[in-house]
Coordinates of C-alpha atoms in Angstrom, one line a residue:
Chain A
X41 CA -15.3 -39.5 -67.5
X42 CA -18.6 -40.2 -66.0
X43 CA -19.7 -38.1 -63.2
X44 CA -22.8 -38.5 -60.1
X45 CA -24.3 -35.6 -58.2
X46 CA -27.0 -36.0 -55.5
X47 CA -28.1 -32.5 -55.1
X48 CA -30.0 -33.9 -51.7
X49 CA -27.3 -34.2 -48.5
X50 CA -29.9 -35.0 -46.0
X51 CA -33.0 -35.7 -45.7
X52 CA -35.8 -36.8 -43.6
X53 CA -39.1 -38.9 -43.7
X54 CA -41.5 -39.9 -41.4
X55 CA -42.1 -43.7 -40.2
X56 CA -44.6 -45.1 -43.2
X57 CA -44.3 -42.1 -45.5
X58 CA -42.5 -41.8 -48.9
X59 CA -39.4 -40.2 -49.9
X60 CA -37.8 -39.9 -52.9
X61 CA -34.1 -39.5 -53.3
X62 CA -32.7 -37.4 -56.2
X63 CA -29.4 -38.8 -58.5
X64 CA -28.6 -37.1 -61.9
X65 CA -25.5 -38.6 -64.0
X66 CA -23.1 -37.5 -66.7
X67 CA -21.8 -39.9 -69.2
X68 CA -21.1 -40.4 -72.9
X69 CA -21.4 -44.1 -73.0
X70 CA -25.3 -45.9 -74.7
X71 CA -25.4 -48.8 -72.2
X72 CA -24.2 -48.8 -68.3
X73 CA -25.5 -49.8 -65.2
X74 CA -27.3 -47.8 -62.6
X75 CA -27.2 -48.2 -58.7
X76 CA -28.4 -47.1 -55.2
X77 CA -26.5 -48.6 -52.6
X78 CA -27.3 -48.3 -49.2
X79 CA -24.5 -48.1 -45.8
X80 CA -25.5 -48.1 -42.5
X81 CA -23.9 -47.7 -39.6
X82 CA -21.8 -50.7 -39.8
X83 CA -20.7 -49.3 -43.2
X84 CA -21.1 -52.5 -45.4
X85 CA -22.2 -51.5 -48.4
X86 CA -25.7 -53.3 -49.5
X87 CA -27.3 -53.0 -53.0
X88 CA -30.7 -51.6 -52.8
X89 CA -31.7 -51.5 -56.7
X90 CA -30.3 -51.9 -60.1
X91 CA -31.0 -50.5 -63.6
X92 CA -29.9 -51.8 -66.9
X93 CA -30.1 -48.7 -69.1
X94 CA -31.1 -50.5 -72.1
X95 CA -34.2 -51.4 -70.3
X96 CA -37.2 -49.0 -70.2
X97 CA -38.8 -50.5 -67.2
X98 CA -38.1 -48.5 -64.1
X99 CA -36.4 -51.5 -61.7
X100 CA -38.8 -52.2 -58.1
X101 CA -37.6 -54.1 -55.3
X102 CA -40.0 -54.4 -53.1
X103 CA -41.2 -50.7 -51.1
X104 CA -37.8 -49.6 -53.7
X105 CA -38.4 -48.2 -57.0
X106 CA -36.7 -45.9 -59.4
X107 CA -37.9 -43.5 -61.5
X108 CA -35.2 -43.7 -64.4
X109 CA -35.5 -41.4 -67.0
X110 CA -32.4 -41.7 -69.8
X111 CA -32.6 -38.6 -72.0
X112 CA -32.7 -36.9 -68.4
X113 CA -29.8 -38.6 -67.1
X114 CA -31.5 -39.3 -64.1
X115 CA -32.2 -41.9 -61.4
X116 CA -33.9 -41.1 -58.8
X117 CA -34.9 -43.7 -55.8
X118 CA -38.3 -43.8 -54.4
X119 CA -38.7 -45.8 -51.4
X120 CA -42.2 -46.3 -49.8
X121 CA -43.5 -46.9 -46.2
X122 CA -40.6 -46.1 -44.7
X123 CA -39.0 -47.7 -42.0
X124 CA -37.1 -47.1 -39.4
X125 CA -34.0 -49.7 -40.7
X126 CA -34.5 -47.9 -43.6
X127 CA -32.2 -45.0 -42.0
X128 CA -28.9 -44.8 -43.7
X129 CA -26.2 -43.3 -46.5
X130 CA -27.5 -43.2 -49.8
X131 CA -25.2 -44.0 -53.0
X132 CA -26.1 -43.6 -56.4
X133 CA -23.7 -44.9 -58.6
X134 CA -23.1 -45.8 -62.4
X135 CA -20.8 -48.8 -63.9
X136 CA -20.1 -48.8 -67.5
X137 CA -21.6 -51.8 -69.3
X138 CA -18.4 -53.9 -69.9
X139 CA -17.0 -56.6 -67.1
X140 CA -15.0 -55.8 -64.7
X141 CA -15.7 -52.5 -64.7
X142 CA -15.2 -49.9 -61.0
X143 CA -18.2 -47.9 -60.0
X144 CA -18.4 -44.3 -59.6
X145 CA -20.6 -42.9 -56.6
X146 CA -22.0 -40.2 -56.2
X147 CA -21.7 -38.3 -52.8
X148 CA -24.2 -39.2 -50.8
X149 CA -28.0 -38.6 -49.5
X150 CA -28.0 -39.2 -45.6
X151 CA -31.6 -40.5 -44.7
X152 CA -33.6 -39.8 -41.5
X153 CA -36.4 -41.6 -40.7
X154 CA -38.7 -40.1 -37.9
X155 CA -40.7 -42.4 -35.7
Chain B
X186 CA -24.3 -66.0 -52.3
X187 CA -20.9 -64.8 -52.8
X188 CA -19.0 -63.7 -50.3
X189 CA -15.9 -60.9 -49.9
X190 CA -14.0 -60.4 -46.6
X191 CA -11.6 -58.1 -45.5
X192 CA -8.9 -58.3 -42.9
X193 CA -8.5 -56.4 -40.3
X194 CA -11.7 -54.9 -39.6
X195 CA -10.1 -52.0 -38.2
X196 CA -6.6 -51.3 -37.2
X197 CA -4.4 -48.4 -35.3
X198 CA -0.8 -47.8 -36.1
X199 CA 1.5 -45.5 -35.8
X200 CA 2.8 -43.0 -37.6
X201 CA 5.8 -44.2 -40.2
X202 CA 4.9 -47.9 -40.1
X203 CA 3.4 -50.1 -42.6
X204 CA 0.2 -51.7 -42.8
X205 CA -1.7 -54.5 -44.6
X206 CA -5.4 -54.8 -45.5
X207 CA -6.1 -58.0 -47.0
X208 CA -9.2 -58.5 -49.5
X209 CA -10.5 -62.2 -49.8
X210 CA -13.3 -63.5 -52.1
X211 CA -14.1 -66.3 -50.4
X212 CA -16.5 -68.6 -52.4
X213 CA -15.2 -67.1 -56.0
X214 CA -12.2 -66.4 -58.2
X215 CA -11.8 -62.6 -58.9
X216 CA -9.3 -61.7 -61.6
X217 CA -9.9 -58.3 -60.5
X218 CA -10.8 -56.1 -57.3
X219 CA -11.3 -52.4 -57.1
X220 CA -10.0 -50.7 -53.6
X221 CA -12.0 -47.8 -52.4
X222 CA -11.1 -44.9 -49.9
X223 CA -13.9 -43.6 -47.8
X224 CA -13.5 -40.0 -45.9
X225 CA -15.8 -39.9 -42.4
X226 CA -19.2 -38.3 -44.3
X227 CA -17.9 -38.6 -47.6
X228 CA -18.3 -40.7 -50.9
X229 CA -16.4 -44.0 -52.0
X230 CA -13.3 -42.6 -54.1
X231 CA -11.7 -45.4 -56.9
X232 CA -7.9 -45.8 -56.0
X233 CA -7.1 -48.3 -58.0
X234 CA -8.2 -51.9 -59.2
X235 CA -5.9 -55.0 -58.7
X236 CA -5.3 -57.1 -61.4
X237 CA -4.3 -60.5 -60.8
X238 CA -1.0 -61.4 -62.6
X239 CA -0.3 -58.2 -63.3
X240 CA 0.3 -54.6 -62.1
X241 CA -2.4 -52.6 -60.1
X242 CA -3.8 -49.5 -62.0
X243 CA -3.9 -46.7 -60.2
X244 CA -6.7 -43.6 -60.0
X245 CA -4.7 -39.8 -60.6
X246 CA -3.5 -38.6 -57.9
X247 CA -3.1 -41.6 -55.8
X248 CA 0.2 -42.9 -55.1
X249 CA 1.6 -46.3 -56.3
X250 CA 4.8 -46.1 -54.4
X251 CA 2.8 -45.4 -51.0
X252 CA -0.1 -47.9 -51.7
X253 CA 1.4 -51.3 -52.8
X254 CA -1.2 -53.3 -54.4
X255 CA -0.7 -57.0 -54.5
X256 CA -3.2 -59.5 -56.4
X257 CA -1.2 -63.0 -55.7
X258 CA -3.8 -65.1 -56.2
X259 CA -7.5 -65.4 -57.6
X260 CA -9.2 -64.9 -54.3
X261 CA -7.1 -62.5 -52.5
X262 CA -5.6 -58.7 -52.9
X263 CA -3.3 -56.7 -50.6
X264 CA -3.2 -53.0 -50.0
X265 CA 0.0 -52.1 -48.1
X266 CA -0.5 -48.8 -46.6
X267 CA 3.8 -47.9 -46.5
X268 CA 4.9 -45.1 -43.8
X269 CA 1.4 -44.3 -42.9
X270 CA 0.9 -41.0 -41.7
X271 CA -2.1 -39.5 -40.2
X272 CA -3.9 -37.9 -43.6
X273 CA -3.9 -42.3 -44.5
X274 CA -6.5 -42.9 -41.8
X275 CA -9.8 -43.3 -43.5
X276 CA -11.9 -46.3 -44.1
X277 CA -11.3 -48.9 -47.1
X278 CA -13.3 -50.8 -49.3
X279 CA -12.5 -53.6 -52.2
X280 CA -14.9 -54.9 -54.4
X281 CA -14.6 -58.2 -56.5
X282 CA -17.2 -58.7 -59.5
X283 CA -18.7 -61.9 -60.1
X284 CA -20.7 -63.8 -62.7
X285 CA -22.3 -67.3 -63.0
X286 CA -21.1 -68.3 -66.7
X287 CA -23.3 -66.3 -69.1
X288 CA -24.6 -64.6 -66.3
X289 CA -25.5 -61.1 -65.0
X290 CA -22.4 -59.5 -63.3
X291 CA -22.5 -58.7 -59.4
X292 CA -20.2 -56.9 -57.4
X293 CA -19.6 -57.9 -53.7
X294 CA -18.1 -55.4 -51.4
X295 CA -16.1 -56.4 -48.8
X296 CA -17.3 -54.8 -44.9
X297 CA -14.7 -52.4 -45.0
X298 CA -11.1 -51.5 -43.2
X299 CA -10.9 -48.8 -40.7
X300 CA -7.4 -47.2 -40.7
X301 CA -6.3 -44.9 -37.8
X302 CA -2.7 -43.7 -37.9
X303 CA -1.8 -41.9 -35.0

């Protein structure tokens, strides 16, 4: 069974700066998806970033980026000039490659962001 | 894009009575939906994906007899919460994946249920 740890509960950045959040991964499988979902307050779930693991590239969206390194098993999300909507839950989570298939999240970063 | 609703938004109950969370994809047909259970400060835990036409499967642990999954129809699955007691109240989540034909797959999450059994 594939697992996801965020070592990182909490943390904080300030307005503008950079953080980067921390994600490592277990799994057995060659090809599966990567995540980072972000939930606000209201708790809908929004997708921030995704990774196809076949694909070297590290995926940007924007001030998002990953640094996704595969013999590592890990994903970690870098997101520049912070902003204050940028404050939220952090989910990294992995899907295995086939349809249909159920995400499994990690537990969480919480993200600060000081004005 | 595509869109996944969930009904109600929140509800409160008491203890010993039954309740119904309804998960619609609304602009899609979804042969299959994953429920989630959120803790206050915690992750999104898998308790079982819907299958429509066919039974629900169900995570370890988590009990068929007490959550009744129902996927009747392409667009919409049912979580019935039976003889909910306190330790049920937590916030729920389904998902539905989606692909244009040949396409990428997406998942759409719906905005969640809040459950408080008192």
């Amino acid at each position: 069974a594939q697992t996801v740890t965020q070592s990182q509960p909490e943390m904080s950045v300030q307005e503008a700066e950079t953080v980067t959040l921390s994600c490592t991964y277990d799994t057995s499988e060659s090809d599966y998806y990567l995540f980072w979902y972000k939930q606000p307050p209201s708790r809908q779930m929004i997708l921030v970033i995704r990774q196809e693991a076949y694909k070297q590239q590290n995926a940007t969206e924007n001030r998002f980026s990953v640094n996704f390194q595969k013999a590592a098993k890990s994903f970690s999300l870098k997101i520049s000039d912070s902003q204050l909507g940028d404050a939220a839950m952090y989910f990294c989570a992995y899907r295995s490659w086939n349809y249909g298939q159920n995400f499994v999240f990690g537990p969480g970063t919480r993200l600060s962001v000081l004005p | 894009g595509a869109v996944v609703s969930q009904h109600p938004s929140r509800v409160i109950c008491k203890s010993g009575t039954s309740v119904k969370i309804e998960c619609r994809s609304l602009d899609f047909q979804a042969t299959t939906m994953f429920w989630y259970r959120q803790f206050p400060k915690k992750s999104l835990m898998l308790m079982a994906t819907s299958n429509e036409g066919s039974k629900a499967t169900y995570e370890q642990g988590v009990e068929k007899d007490k959550f009744l999954i129902n996927h009747a129809s392409l667009t919409l699955s049912t979580l019935t919460v039976t003889s909910a007691h306190p330790e049920d109240s937590s916030f729920y989540i389904c998902s539905a994946p989606w692909s244009r034909s040949g396409g990428q797959e997406t998942q759409y999450f719906g905005p969640g249920t809040r459950l408080l059994v008192l």
